[in-house]
Tab-separated table of C-alpha atoms in Angstrom:
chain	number	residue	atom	x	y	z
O	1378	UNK	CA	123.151	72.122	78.049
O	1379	UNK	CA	126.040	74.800	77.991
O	1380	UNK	CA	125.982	78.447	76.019
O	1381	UNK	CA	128.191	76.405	73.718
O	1382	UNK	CA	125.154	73.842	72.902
O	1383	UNK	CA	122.898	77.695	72.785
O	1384	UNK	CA	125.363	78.749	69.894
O	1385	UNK	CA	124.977	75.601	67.932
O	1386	UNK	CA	121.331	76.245	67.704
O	1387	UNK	CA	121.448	79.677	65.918
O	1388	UNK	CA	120.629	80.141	62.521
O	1389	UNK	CA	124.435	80.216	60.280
O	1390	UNK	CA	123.749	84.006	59.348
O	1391	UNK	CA	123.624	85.147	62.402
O	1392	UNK	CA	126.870	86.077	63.226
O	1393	UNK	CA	126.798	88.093	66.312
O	1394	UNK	CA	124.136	87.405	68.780
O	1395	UNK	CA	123.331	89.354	71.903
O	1396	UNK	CA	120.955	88.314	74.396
O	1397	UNK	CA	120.537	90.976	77.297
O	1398	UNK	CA	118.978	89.636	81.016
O	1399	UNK	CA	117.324	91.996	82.956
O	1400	UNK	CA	114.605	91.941	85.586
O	1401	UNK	CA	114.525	93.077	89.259
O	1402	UNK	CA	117.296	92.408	91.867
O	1403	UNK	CA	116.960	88.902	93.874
O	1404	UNK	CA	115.389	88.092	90.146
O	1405	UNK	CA	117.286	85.077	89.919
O	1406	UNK	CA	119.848	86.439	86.847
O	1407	UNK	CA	122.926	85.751	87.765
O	1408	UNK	CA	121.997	82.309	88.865
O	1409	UNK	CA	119.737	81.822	85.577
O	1410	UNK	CA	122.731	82.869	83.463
O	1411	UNK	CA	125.415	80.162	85.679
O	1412	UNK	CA	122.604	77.115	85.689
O	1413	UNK	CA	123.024	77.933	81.317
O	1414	UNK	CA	126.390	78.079	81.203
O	1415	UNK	CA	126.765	74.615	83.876
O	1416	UNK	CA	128.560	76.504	86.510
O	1417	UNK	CA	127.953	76.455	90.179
O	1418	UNK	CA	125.391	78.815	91.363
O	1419	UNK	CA	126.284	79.200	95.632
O	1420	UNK	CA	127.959	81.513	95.845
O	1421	UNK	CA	126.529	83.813	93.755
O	1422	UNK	CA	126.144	87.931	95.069
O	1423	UNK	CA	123.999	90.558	94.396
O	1424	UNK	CA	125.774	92.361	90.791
O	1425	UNK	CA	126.478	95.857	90.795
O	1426	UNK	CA	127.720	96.024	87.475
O	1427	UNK	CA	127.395	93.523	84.638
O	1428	UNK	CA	128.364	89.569	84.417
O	1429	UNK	CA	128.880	89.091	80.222
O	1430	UNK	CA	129.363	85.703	78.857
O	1431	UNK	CA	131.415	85.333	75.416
O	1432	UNK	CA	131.347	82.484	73.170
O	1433	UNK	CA	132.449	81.956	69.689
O	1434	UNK	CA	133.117	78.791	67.429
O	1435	UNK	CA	133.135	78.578	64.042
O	1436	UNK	CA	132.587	82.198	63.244
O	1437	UNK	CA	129.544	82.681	65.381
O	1438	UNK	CA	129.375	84.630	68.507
O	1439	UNK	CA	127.030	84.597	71.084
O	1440	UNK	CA	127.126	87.528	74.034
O	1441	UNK	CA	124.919	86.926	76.663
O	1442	UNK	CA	124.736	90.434	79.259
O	1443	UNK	CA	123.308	90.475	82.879
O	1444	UNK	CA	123.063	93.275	84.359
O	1445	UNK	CA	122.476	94.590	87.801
O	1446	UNK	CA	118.588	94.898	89.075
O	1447	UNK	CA	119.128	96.992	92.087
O	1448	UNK	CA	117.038	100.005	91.881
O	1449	UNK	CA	120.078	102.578	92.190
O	1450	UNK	CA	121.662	100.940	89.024
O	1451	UNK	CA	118.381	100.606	86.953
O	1452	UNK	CA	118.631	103.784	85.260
O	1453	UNK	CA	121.986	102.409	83.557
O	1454	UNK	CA	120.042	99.765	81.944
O	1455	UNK	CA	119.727	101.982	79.012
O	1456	UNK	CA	123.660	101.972	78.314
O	1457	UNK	CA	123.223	97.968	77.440
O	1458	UNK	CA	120.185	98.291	74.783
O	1459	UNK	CA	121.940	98.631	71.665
O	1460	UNK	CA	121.973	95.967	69.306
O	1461	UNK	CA	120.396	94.034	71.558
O	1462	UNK	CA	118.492	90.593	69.581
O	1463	UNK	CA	116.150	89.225	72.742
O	1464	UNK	CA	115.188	90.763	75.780
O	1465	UNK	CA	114.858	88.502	78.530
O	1466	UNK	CA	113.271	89.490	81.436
O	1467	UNK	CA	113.080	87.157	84.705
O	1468	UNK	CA	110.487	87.951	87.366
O	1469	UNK	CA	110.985	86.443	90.983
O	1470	UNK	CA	107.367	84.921	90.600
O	1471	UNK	CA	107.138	84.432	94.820
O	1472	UNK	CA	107.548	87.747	95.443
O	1473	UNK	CA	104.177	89.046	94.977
O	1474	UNK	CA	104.998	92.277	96.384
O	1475	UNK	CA	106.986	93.546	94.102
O	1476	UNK	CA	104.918	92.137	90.693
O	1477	UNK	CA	103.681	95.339	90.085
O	1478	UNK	CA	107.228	96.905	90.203
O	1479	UNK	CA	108.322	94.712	87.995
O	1480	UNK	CA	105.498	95.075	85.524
O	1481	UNK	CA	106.002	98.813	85.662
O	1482	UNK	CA	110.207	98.411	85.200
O	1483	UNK	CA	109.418	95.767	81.934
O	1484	UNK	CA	106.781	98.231	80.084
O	1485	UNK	CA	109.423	100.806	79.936
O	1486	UNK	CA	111.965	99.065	79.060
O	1487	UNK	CA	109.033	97.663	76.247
O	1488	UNK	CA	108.639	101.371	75.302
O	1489	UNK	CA	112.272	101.835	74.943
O	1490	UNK	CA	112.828	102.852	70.912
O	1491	UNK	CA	116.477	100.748	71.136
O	1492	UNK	CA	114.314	97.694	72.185
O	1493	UNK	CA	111.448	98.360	69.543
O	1494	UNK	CA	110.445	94.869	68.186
O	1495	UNK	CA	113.184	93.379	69.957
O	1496	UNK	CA	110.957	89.867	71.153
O	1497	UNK	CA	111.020	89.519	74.800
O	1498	UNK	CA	111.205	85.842	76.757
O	1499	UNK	CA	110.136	86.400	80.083
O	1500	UNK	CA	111.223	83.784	82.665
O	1501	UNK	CA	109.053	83.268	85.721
O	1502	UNK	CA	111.875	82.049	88.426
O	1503	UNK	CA	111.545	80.082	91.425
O	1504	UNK	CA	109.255	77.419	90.959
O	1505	UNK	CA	110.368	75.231	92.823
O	1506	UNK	CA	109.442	77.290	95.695
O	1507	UNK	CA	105.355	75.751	96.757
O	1508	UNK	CA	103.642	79.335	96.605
O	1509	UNK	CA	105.285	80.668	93.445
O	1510	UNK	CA	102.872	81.926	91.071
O	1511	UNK	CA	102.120	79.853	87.549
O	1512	UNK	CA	103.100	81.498	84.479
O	1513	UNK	CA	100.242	82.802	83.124
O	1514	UNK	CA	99.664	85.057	86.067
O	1515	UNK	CA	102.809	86.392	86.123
O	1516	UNK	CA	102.277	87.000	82.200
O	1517	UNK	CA	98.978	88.798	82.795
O	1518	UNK	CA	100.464	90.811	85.624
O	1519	UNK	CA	103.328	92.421	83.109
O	1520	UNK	CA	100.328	92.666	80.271
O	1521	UNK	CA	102.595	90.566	77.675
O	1522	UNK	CA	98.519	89.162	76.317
O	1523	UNK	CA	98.423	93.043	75.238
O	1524	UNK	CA	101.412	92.706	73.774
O	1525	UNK	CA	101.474	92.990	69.582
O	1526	UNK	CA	104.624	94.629	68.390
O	1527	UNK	CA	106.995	91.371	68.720
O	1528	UNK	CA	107.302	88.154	69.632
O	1529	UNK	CA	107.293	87.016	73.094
O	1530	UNK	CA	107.537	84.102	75.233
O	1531	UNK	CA	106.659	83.103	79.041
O	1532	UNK	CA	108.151	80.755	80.500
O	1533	UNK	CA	107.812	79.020	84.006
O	1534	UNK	CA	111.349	77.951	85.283
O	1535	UNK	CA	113.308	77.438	88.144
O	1536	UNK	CA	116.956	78.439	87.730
O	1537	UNK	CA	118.238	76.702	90.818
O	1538	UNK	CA	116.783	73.200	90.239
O	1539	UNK	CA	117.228	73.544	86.650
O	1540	UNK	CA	113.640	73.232	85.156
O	1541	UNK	CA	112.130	75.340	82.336
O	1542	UNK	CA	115.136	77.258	81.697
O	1543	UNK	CA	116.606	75.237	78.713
O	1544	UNK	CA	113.240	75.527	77.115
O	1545	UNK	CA	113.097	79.755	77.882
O	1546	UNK	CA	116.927	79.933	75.869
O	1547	UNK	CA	115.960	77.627	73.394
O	1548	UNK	CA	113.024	79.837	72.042
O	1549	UNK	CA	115.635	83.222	72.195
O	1550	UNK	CA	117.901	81.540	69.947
O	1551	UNK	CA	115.450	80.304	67.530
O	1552	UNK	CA	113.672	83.460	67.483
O	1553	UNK	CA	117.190	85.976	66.235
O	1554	UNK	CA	115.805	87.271	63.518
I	589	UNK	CA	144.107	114.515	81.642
I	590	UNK	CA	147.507	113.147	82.521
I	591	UNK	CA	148.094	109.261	80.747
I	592	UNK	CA	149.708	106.333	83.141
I	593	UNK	CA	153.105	106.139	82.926
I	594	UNK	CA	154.076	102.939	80.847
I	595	UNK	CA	156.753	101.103	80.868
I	596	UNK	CA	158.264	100.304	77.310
I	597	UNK	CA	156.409	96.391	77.558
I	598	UNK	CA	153.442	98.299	78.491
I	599	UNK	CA	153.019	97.168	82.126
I	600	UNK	CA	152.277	99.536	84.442
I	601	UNK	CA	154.958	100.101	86.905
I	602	UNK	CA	155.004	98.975	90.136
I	603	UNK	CA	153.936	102.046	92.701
I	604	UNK	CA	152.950	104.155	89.704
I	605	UNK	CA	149.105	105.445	90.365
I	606	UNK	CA	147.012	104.800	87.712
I	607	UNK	CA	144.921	107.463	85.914
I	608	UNK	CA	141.605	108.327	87.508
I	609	UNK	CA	139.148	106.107	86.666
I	610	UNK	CA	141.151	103.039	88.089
I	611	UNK	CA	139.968	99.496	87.568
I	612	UNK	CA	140.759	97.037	89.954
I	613	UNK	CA	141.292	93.177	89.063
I	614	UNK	CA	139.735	91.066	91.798
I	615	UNK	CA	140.251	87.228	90.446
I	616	UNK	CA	140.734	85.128	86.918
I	617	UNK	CA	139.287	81.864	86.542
I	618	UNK	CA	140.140	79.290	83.880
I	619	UNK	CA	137.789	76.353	83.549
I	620	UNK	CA	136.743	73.402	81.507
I	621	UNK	CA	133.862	74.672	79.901
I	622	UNK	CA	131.274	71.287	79.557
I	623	UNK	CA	132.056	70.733	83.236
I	624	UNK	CA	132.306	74.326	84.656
I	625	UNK	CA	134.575	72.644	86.753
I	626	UNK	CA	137.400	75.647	87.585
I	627	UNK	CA	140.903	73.927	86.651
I	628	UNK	CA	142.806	77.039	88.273
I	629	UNK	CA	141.687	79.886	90.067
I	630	UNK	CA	143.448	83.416	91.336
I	631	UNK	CA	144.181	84.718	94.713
I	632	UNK	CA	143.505	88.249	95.007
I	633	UNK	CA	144.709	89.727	91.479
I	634	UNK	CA	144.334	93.650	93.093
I	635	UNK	CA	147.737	94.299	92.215
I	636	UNK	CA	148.038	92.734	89.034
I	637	UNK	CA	148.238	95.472	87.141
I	638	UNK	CA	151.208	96.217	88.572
I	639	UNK	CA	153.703	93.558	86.566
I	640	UNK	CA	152.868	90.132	85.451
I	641	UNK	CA	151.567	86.869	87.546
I	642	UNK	CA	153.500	83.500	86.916
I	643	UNK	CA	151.784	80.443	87.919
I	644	UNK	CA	151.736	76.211	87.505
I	645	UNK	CA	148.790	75.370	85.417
I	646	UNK	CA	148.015	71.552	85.548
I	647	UNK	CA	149.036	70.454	82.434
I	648	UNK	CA	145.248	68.544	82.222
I	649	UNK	CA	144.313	71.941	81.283
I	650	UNK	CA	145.124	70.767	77.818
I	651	UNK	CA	142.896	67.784	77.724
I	652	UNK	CA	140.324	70.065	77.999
I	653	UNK	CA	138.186	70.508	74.301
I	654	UNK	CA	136.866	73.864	75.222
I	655	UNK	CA	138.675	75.994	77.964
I	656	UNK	CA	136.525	79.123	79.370
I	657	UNK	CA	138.456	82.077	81.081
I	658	UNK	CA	136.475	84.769	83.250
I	659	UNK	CA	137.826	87.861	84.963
I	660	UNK	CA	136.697	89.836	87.286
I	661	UNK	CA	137.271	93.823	87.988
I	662	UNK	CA	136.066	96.595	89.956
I	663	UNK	CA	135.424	99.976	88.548
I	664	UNK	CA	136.766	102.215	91.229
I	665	UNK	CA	135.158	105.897	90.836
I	666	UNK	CA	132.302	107.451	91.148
I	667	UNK	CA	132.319	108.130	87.321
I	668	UNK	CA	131.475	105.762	84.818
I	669	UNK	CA	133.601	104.642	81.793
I	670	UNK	CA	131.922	105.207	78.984
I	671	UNK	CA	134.102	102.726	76.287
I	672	UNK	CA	135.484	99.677	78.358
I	673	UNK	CA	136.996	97.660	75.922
I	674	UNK	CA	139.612	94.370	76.507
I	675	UNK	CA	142.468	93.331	73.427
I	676	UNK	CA	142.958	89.500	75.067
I	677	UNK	CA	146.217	87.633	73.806
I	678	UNK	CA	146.734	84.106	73.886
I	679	UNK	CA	150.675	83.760	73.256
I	680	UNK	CA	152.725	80.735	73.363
I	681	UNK	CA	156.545	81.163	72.956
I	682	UNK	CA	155.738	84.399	72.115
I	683	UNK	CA	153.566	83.796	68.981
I	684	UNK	CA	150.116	84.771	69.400
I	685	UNK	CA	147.631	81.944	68.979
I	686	UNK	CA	144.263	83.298	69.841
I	687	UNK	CA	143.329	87.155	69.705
I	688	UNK	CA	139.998	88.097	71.621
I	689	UNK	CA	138.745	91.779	71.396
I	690	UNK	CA	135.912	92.527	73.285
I	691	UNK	CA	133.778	95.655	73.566
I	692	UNK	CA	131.992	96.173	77.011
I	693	UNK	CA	131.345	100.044	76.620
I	694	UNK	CA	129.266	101.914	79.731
I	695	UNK	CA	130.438	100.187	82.879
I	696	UNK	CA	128.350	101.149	86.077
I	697	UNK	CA	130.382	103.555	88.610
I	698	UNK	CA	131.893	101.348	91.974
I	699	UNK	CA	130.509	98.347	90.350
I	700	UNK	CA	131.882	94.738	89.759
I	701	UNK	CA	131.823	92.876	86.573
I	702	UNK	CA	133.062	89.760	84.983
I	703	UNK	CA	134.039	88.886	81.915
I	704	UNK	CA	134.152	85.159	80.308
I	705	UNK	CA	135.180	83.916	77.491
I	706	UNK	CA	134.943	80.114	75.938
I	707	UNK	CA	136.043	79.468	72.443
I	708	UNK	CA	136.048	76.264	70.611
I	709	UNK	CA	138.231	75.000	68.211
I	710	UNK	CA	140.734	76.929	68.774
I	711	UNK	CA	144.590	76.645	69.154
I	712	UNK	CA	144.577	73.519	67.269
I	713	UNK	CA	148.393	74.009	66.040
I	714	UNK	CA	148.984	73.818	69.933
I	715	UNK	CA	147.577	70.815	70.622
I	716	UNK	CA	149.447	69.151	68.257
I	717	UNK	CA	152.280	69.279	70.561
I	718	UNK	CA	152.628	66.791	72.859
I	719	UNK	CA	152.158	66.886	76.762
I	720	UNK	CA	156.041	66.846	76.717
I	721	UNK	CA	156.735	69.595	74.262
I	722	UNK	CA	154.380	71.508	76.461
I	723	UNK	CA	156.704	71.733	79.795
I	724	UNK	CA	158.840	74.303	79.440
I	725	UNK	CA	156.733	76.441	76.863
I	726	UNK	CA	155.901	79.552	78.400
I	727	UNK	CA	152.085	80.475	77.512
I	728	UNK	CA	150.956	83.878	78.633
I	729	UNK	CA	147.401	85.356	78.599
I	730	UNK	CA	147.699	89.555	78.172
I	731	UNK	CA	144.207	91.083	79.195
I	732	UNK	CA	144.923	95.046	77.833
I	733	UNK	CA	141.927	97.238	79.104
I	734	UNK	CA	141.313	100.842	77.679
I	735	UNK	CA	138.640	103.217	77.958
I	736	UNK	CA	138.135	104.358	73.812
I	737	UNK	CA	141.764	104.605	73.052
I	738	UNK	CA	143.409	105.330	76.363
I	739	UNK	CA	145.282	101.867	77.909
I	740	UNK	CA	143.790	101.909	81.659
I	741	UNK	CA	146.379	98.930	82.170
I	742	UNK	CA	147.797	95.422	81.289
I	743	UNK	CA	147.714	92.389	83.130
I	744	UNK	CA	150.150	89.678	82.175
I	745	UNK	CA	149.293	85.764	83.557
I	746	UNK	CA	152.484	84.131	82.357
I	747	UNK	CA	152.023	80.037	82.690
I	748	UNK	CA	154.248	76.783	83.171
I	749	UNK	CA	152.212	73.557	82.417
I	750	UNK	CA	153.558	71.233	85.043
I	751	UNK	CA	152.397	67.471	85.894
């Protein structure tokens, strides 16, 4: 799999597609976004800013946008909504602690009007870890059963030994409207 | 606010300070993308801005079907930049082969960011040449960053395909 092999899978008339990552720090983005595009993950930092991946063949472009989860830089979020076709949101699902702040973070950015019926994939990350919590309680913890106003997705992955994550992209490029 | 003094092949000059909010190049990749496997790699690119960077580029660079580039930068101030934007130039002998403009808008103040591009099917004239026609060609890759309209600066990777 590569974000080459993503672009392939999107409909012809979409010709700009923009996926935007977001999700609390120590999340597991950056390393979500380097295990799609097949690039080595160790010696990834925490991001400050944004890491944006580019790729375009025959006519069709596909932007893919992490950004930063720390809670100083959260409030920028905002500046990346525009235009934006799925939301995906990854959740650290071993660190209970911090569930609820995450489930607080992802129903704003839900009642953002720039993300209004934009569908959501939410990734729960690090299951390879023993004690990581399944999917569907990380889905019930953000409320996405409440959800009705788009079309989501949960999906159990692991971004560092590679499982569930080709699934998660898979469903954001089939569901560009 | 006063604009960066240019030089007439728009690279900044060396010594000259630029405007306030200064970015700050940190390193450029350039990789076979269905590996991820980094065919070249930069040493510290912080004064890049300043003139242009000649390196060797292994000339298996051009066995590769898709090539991915990434660069990364620093936004140095406090203030953000509200309309980042990169005009990318892929020029061999001068003649411009592949034109990327990308739009990155807000950028986050003191933060880091990269920037990657892959493109397939591209510069297909070029490999059409042989791996011999290719030493001595002079390829250069011009990254041109401006904030809306103003040119924040120009970094110039001029490269030599070697064995």
């Amino acid at each position: 799999m590569g974000l080459l092999d993503l672009l392939r899978r999107l409909r012809r008339a979409d010709r700009e597609v923009r996926l935007l990552l977001l999700g609390l720090d120590h999340a597991g983005k950056t390393t979500l976004l380097k295990r799609v595009n097949g690039e080595d993950y160790a010696d990834v930092t925490p991001t400050t800013g944004f890491n944006v991946k580019a790729v375009q063949a025959n006519g069709v472009k596909l932007h893919v946008w992490d950004i930063g989860g720390q809670a100083a830089i959260r409030p920028y979020w905002r500046n990346y909504f525009e235009n934006t076709d799925v939301l995906i949101f990854v959740v650290d699902a071993t660190d209970k602690d911090r569930l609820d702040e995450a489930g607080v973070e992802f129903n704003q950015l839900l009642a953002e009007p720039k993300l209004a019926k934009v569908p959501v994939l939410v990734f729960a990350n690090k299951q390879d870890v023993p004690d990581a919590l399944p999917a569907d309680a990380v889905a019930t913890a953000l409320g996405l059963n409440t959800l009705r106003d788009r079309a989501w997705q949960i999906q159990a992955c692991s971004a560092v030994a590679g499982t569930g994550v080709q699934e998660g992209m898979e469903w954001a490029c089939k569901t560009t409207k | 606010m006063a604009a960066p003094a240019v030089s007439p092949n728009n690279v900044i000059k060396a010594g000259t300070a630029l405007a306030v909010p200064a970015l700050r190049l940190n390193w450029m990749k350039i990789k076979d993308a269905h590996s991820g496997y980094a065919i070249w790699s930069s040493t510290d690119l912080s004064t890049a801005f300043q003139g242009e960077m000649k390196v060797s580029m292994p000339i298996d660079l051009l066995k590769c079907h898709v090539v991915a580039r990434e660069l990364n930068f620093t936004l140095l101030s406090p203030q953000p930049l509200g309309h980042l934007r990169v005009k990318q130039e892929f020029l061999v002998n001068g003649m411009v082969m592949e034109e990327w403009d990308f739009e990155f808008g807000f950028v986050i103040p003191n933060s880091t960011n990269s920037w990657e591009t892959l493109m397939e099917g591209d510069v297909e004239a070029a490999r059409e040449l042989d791996e011999a026609d290719w030493e001595g060609t002079e390829v250069v890759v011009l990254t041109r960053f401006f904030d809306g309209e103003r040119e924040l600066g120009t970094f110039r990777l001029a490269m030599a395909y070697t064995q």
